[in-house]
Amino acid sequence: MSKLSLPGLPDDLHIGNIYCIGRNYVEHVHELKNEVPGQPLVFLKPSSSIIKDGQAIILPPQSNNVHHEVEMVAVIGKSGKNIPQKNALKYIAGYAIGIDVTARDIQQKAKENSHPWSVAKGFDTFAPLGDVIPAVKLDDPQNIELQLAVNNKVRQSDNTKLMIFPVAELVHYLSTIFTLQPGDLIFTGTPKGVSPLQSGDNIKATLGDGLSQLNITVQ
Ligand code: ZN
């Protein structure tokens, strides 16, 4: 089990379910030629895919096209079901930068065959997660810059205000289906600019003004 280090929460808090939201930024929906969803598109990643700052993404032999997707990650701090949207942010203990690493060729085949995305999204090392910063340190989670650079070239740079479904709505929606529990993560979707990774790449991803950072290599 992967541990989280988060001030104000128990040291033994473990990462629980990893909920991910697809197609939550309009320009990213268009770059992959998808339709803008009418409600959040939810999938899950396994906790075995988590890596921390300083570790490496390992490109799996089953794919020839592995993409980065930089995302803000919300960490659930208390248990809840059917959480009203107006209270939803109170259930978030903190935020972090994350990368929803995706085997795009495997995902494309899955989409064509109406198969699930678990394989495309779930390989070991496919969920880099930066240090979690307490929610109180963010004035507004819907006005935070996300950036990802590969070999010092910026590939993704956008603001969380562009989300189709804001974080409070995601917490509400997920909680109508799943009981959210402390340590659960929500990867809130990626803005435009997703692109392939190569062995030897160096990735730097940041949330806000360096609030949460990831320095990751690719093997
Ligand atoms: Zn994603």
Tab-separated table of C-alpha atoms and ligand atoms in Angstrom:
chain	number	residue	atom	x	y	z
A	1	MET	CA	0.000	0.000	0.000
A	2	SER	CA	1.192	3.497	-0.804
A	3	LYS	CA	1.373	5.987	2.068
A	4	LEU	CA	0.497	9.652	1.852
A	5	SER	CA	2.380	12.265	3.817
A	6	LEU	CA	-0.086	14.993	4.621
A	7	PRO	CA	0.134	17.472	7.493
A	8	GLY	CA	-2.940	17.311	9.688
A	9	LEU	CA	-3.864	13.790	8.700
A	10	PRO	CA	-2.816	10.544	10.346
A	11	ASP	CA	0.635	9.264	9.300
A	12	ASP	CA	-0.873	5.924	8.499
A	13	LEU	CA	-3.336	7.270	5.924
A	14	HIS	CA	-3.085	5.020	2.922
A	15	ILE	CA	-4.045	5.719	-0.636
A	16	GLY	CA	-7.482	4.274	-1.239
A	17	ASN	CA	-9.498	4.310	-4.423
A	18	ILE	CA	-8.087	6.348	-7.292
A	19	TYR	CA	-10.952	7.966	-9.185
A	20	CYS	CA	-10.094	9.661	-12.472
A	21	ILE	CA	-12.122	12.023	-14.616
A	22	GLY	CA	-11.825	11.922	-18.385
A	23	ARG	CA	-12.664	14.757	-20.802
A	24	ASN	CA	-12.912	17.556	-18.222
A	25	TYR	CA	-11.274	20.336	-20.298
A	26	VAL	CA	-12.901	21.342	-23.596
A	27	GLU	CA	-9.719	21.815	-25.636
A	28	HIS	CA	-8.390	18.424	-24.520
A	29	VAL	CA	-11.702	16.807	-25.524
A	30	HIS	CA	-11.261	18.334	-28.974
A	31	GLU	CA	-7.591	17.375	-29.397
A	32	LEU	CA	-8.558	13.699	-29.013
A	33	LYS	CA	-11.662	14.211	-31.201
A	34	ASN	CA	-14.077	13.189	-28.433
A	35	GLU	CA	-17.499	14.562	-27.476
A	36	VAL	CA	-17.911	16.894	-24.494
A	37	PRO	CA	-19.639	14.708	-21.852
A	38	GLY	CA	-22.978	15.609	-20.278
A	39	GLN	CA	-21.858	14.231	-16.916
A	40	PRO	CA	-18.416	13.363	-15.500
A	41	LEU	CA	-16.680	10.452	-17.230
A	42	VAL	CA	-15.261	8.269	-14.448
A	43	PHE	CA	-12.644	5.537	-14.510
A	44	LEU	CA	-10.287	4.077	-11.906
A	45	LYS	CA	-6.558	3.460	-11.656
A	46	PRO	CA	-5.051	0.824	-9.345
A	47	SER	CA	-3.077	2.033	-6.294
A	48	SER	CA	-0.138	-0.045	-7.566
A	49	SER	CA	0.318	2.547	-10.334
A	50	ILE	CA	1.347	5.320	-7.876
A	51	ILE	CA	4.917	6.615	-7.860
A	52	LYS	CA	6.331	9.572	-5.929
A	53	ASP	CA	8.471	12.570	-6.797
A	54	GLY	CA	11.932	11.507	-8.000
A	55	GLN	CA	10.875	8.106	-9.287
A	56	ALA	CA	10.604	6.900	-12.892
A	57	ILE	CA	7.808	6.058	-15.297
A	58	ILE	CA	8.602	2.687	-16.856
A	59	LEU	CA	7.344	2.441	-20.443
A	60	PRO	CA	5.643	-0.960	-20.810
A	61	PRO	CA	6.581	-3.210	-23.756
A	62	GLN	CA	2.868	-3.580	-24.631
A	63	SER	CA	2.599	0.066	-25.830
A	64	ASN	CA	4.343	2.254	-28.395
A	65	ASN	CA	2.537	5.475	-27.493
A	66	VAL	CA	2.519	6.474	-23.812
A	67	HIS	CA	1.187	9.979	-23.090
A	68	HIS	CA	1.472	12.355	-20.140
A	69	GLU	CA	-1.701	13.978	-18.754
A	70	VAL	CA	-0.964	16.559	-16.056
A	71	GLU	CA	-3.810	16.868	-13.551
A	72	MET	CA	-4.741	18.416	-10.224
A	73	VAL	CA	-5.399	15.661	-7.696
A	74	ALA	CA	-7.803	16.116	-4.789
A	75	VAL	CA	-7.261	13.978	-1.660
A	76	ILE	CA	-10.375	13.035	0.289
A	77	GLY	CA	-10.030	13.718	4.027
A	78	LYS	CA	-13.270	12.384	5.460
A	79	SER	CA	-15.840	9.784	4.636
A	80	GLY	CA	-19.010	10.786	2.822
A	81	LYS	CA	-21.930	9.612	0.684
A	82	ASN	CA	-24.376	11.829	-1.247
A	83	ILE	CA	-22.361	14.929	-0.374
A	84	PRO	CA	-24.138	18.157	-1.390
A	85	GLN	CA	-22.103	20.226	-3.833
A	86	LYS	CA	-22.114	23.257	-1.534
A	87	ASN	CA	-20.309	21.297	1.223
A	88	ALA	CA	-18.141	19.215	-1.083
A	89	LEU	CA	-14.846	21.082	-0.739
A	90	LYS	CA	-14.933	20.430	3.040
A	91	TYR	CA	-14.327	16.762	2.273
A	92	ILE	CA	-11.010	17.520	0.581
A	93	ALA	CA	-7.956	17.395	2.832
A	94	GLY	CA	-5.434	18.498	0.252
A	95	TYR	CA	-4.326	18.805	-3.325
A	96	ALA	CA	-1.343	17.602	-5.315
A	97	ILE	CA	0.037	17.592	-8.806
A	98	GLY	CA	-0.391	14.262	-10.572
A	99	ILE	CA	0.136	12.693	-13.968
A	100	ASP	CA	-2.442	10.332	-15.445
A	101	VAL	CA	-0.031	8.363	-17.619
A	102	THR	CA	-1.912	6.719	-20.484
A	103	ALA	CA	-1.004	4.103	-23.103
A	104	ARG	CA	-2.837	5.957	-25.873
A	105	ASP	CA	-2.607	3.160	-28.449
A	106	ILE	CA	-4.112	0.631	-26.020
A	107	GLN	CA	-6.795	3.159	-25.003
A	108	GLN	CA	-7.646	3.841	-28.657
A	109	LYS	CA	-8.179	0.131	-29.326
A	110	ALA	CA	-10.281	-0.164	-26.157
A	111	LYS	CA	-12.447	2.774	-27.284
A	112	GLU	CA	-12.963	1.242	-30.731
A	113	ASN	CA	-14.031	-2.062	-29.150
A	114	SER	CA	-16.079	-0.497	-26.306
A	115	HIS	CA	-13.698	-2.108	-23.810
A	116	PRO	CA	-12.691	-0.597	-20.444
A	117	TRP	CA	-9.582	1.559	-20.009
A	118	SER	CA	-8.086	-0.254	-17.015
A	119	VAL	CA	-5.119	-1.618	-18.948
A	120	ALA	CA	-4.380	1.628	-20.844
A	121	LYS	CA	-4.421	3.597	-17.573
A	122	GLY	CA	-3.242	1.070	-15.031
A	123	PHE	CA	0.341	-0.084	-15.642
A	124	ASP	CA	2.840	0.151	-12.780
A	125	THR	CA	4.259	3.710	-12.486
A	126	PHE	CA	1.320	5.230	-14.430
A	127	ALA	CA	0.206	7.534	-11.582
A	128	PRO	CA	3.000	9.886	-10.430
A	129	LEU	CA	1.778	11.881	-7.404
A	130	GLY	CA	3.496	14.941	-5.912
A	131	ASP	CA	3.499	16.047	-2.279
A	132	VAL	CA	0.031	16.775	-0.969
A	133	ILE	CA	-0.530	20.326	0.240
A	134	PRO	CA	-3.295	21.054	2.764
A	135	ALA	CA	-6.486	22.377	1.180
A	136	VAL	CA	-6.410	25.477	3.416
A	137	LYS	CA	-3.294	26.657	1.564
A	138	LEU	CA	-5.252	27.016	-1.688
A	139	ASP	CA	-7.409	30.128	-1.902
A	140	ASP	CA	-9.423	28.697	-4.778
A	141	PRO	CA	-8.891	25.216	-6.271
A	142	GLN	CA	-10.658	26.466	-9.425
A	143	ASN	CA	-7.974	29.052	-10.103
A	144	ILE	CA	-4.678	27.178	-10.040
A	145	GLU	CA	-2.110	26.862	-12.801
A	146	LEU	CA	-1.103	23.380	-13.962
A	147	GLN	CA	2.096	22.975	-15.927
A	148	LEU	CA	4.084	20.078	-17.360
A	149	ALA	CA	7.401	20.329	-19.192
A	150	VAL	CA	9.347	17.564	-20.905
A	151	ASN	CA	13.100	18.168	-21.241
A	152	ASN	CA	12.490	21.818	-20.236
A	153	LYS	CA	9.920	22.380	-23.009
A	154	VAL	CA	6.444	23.283	-21.740
A	155	ARG	CA	3.842	20.947	-23.219
A	156	GLN	CA	0.850	21.584	-20.969
A	157	SER	CA	0.038	24.864	-19.243
A	158	ASP	CA	-3.513	25.787	-18.256
A	159	ASN	CA	-5.686	26.812	-15.328
A	160	THR	CA	-8.155	24.694	-13.332
A	161	LYS	CA	-10.819	27.355	-14.003
A	162	LEU	CA	-11.193	25.696	-17.432
A	163	MET	CA	-12.625	22.486	-15.951
A	164	ILE	CA	-16.036	21.508	-17.352
A	165	PHE	CA	-17.026	19.927	-14.003
A	166	PRO	CA	-15.368	21.720	-11.063
A	167	VAL	CA	-13.943	19.796	-8.119
A	168	ALA	CA	-16.995	20.361	-5.882
A	169	GLU	CA	-19.257	18.904	-8.556
A	170	LEU	CA	-16.930	15.906	-9.012
A	171	VAL	CA	-16.976	15.159	-5.267
A	172	HIS	CA	-20.761	15.448	-5.231
A	173	TYR	CA	-21.185	13.263	-8.322
A	174	LEU	CA	-18.746	10.541	-7.216
A	175	SER	CA	-20.339	10.436	-3.753
A	176	THR	CA	-23.742	9.652	-5.252
A	177	ILE	CA	-22.196	6.386	-6.503
A	178	PHE	CA	-19.273	5.539	-4.189
A	179	THR	CA	-18.765	6.128	-0.464
A	180	LEU	CA	-15.746	8.411	-0.511
A	181	GLN	CA	-13.154	7.544	2.121
A	182	PRO	CA	-10.093	9.254	3.616
A	183	GLY	CA	-7.124	8.659	1.349
A	184	ASP	CA	-9.161	8.339	-1.823
A	185	LEU	CA	-7.762	10.383	-4.709
A	186	ILE	CA	-9.545	12.181	-7.522
A	187	PHE	CA	-7.503	12.877	-10.662
A	188	THR	CA	-9.571	15.761	-12.001
A	189	GLY	CA	-8.780	15.584	-15.727
A	190	THR	CA	-6.135	16.994	-18.023
A	191	PRO	CA	-6.004	20.173	-20.078
A	192	LYS	CA	-4.811	20.224	-23.707
A	193	GLY	CA	-1.289	19.352	-24.797
A	194	VAL	CA	-1.062	15.625	-24.060
A	195	SER	CA	1.779	14.053	-26.044
A	196	PRO	CA	4.073	11.012	-26.190
A	197	LEU	CA	6.905	10.218	-23.792
A	198	GLN	CA	10.230	8.685	-24.812
A	199	SER	CA	12.756	6.740	-22.800
A	200	GLY	CA	15.245	9.226	-21.322
A	201	ASP	CA	12.764	12.103	-20.999
A	202	ASN	CA	12.787	14.293	-17.901
A	203	ILE	CA	9.375	15.528	-16.777
A	204	LYS	CA	8.737	18.452	-14.476
A	205	ALA	CA	5.143	19.105	-13.395
A	206	THR	CA	3.903	21.799	-11.029
A	207	LEU	CA	0.683	22.866	-9.332
A	208	GLY	CA	0.395	26.607	-8.748
A	209	ASP	CA	3.585	28.465	-7.992
A	210	GLY	CA	5.494	25.305	-7.076
A	211	LEU	CA	2.987	24.330	-4.358
A	212	SER	CA	3.287	20.683	-5.381
A	213	GLN	CA	5.957	19.425	-7.766
A	214	LEU	CA	7.014	16.301	-9.596
A	215	ASN	CA	10.391	15.567	-11.134
A	216	ILE	CA	10.106	12.273	-12.958
A	217	THR	CA	12.296	10.431	-15.437
A	218	VAL	CA	11.122	8.028	-18.134
A	219	GLN	CA	12.688	4.595	-18.579
B	1	ZN	ZN	-6.564	11.904	-17.398
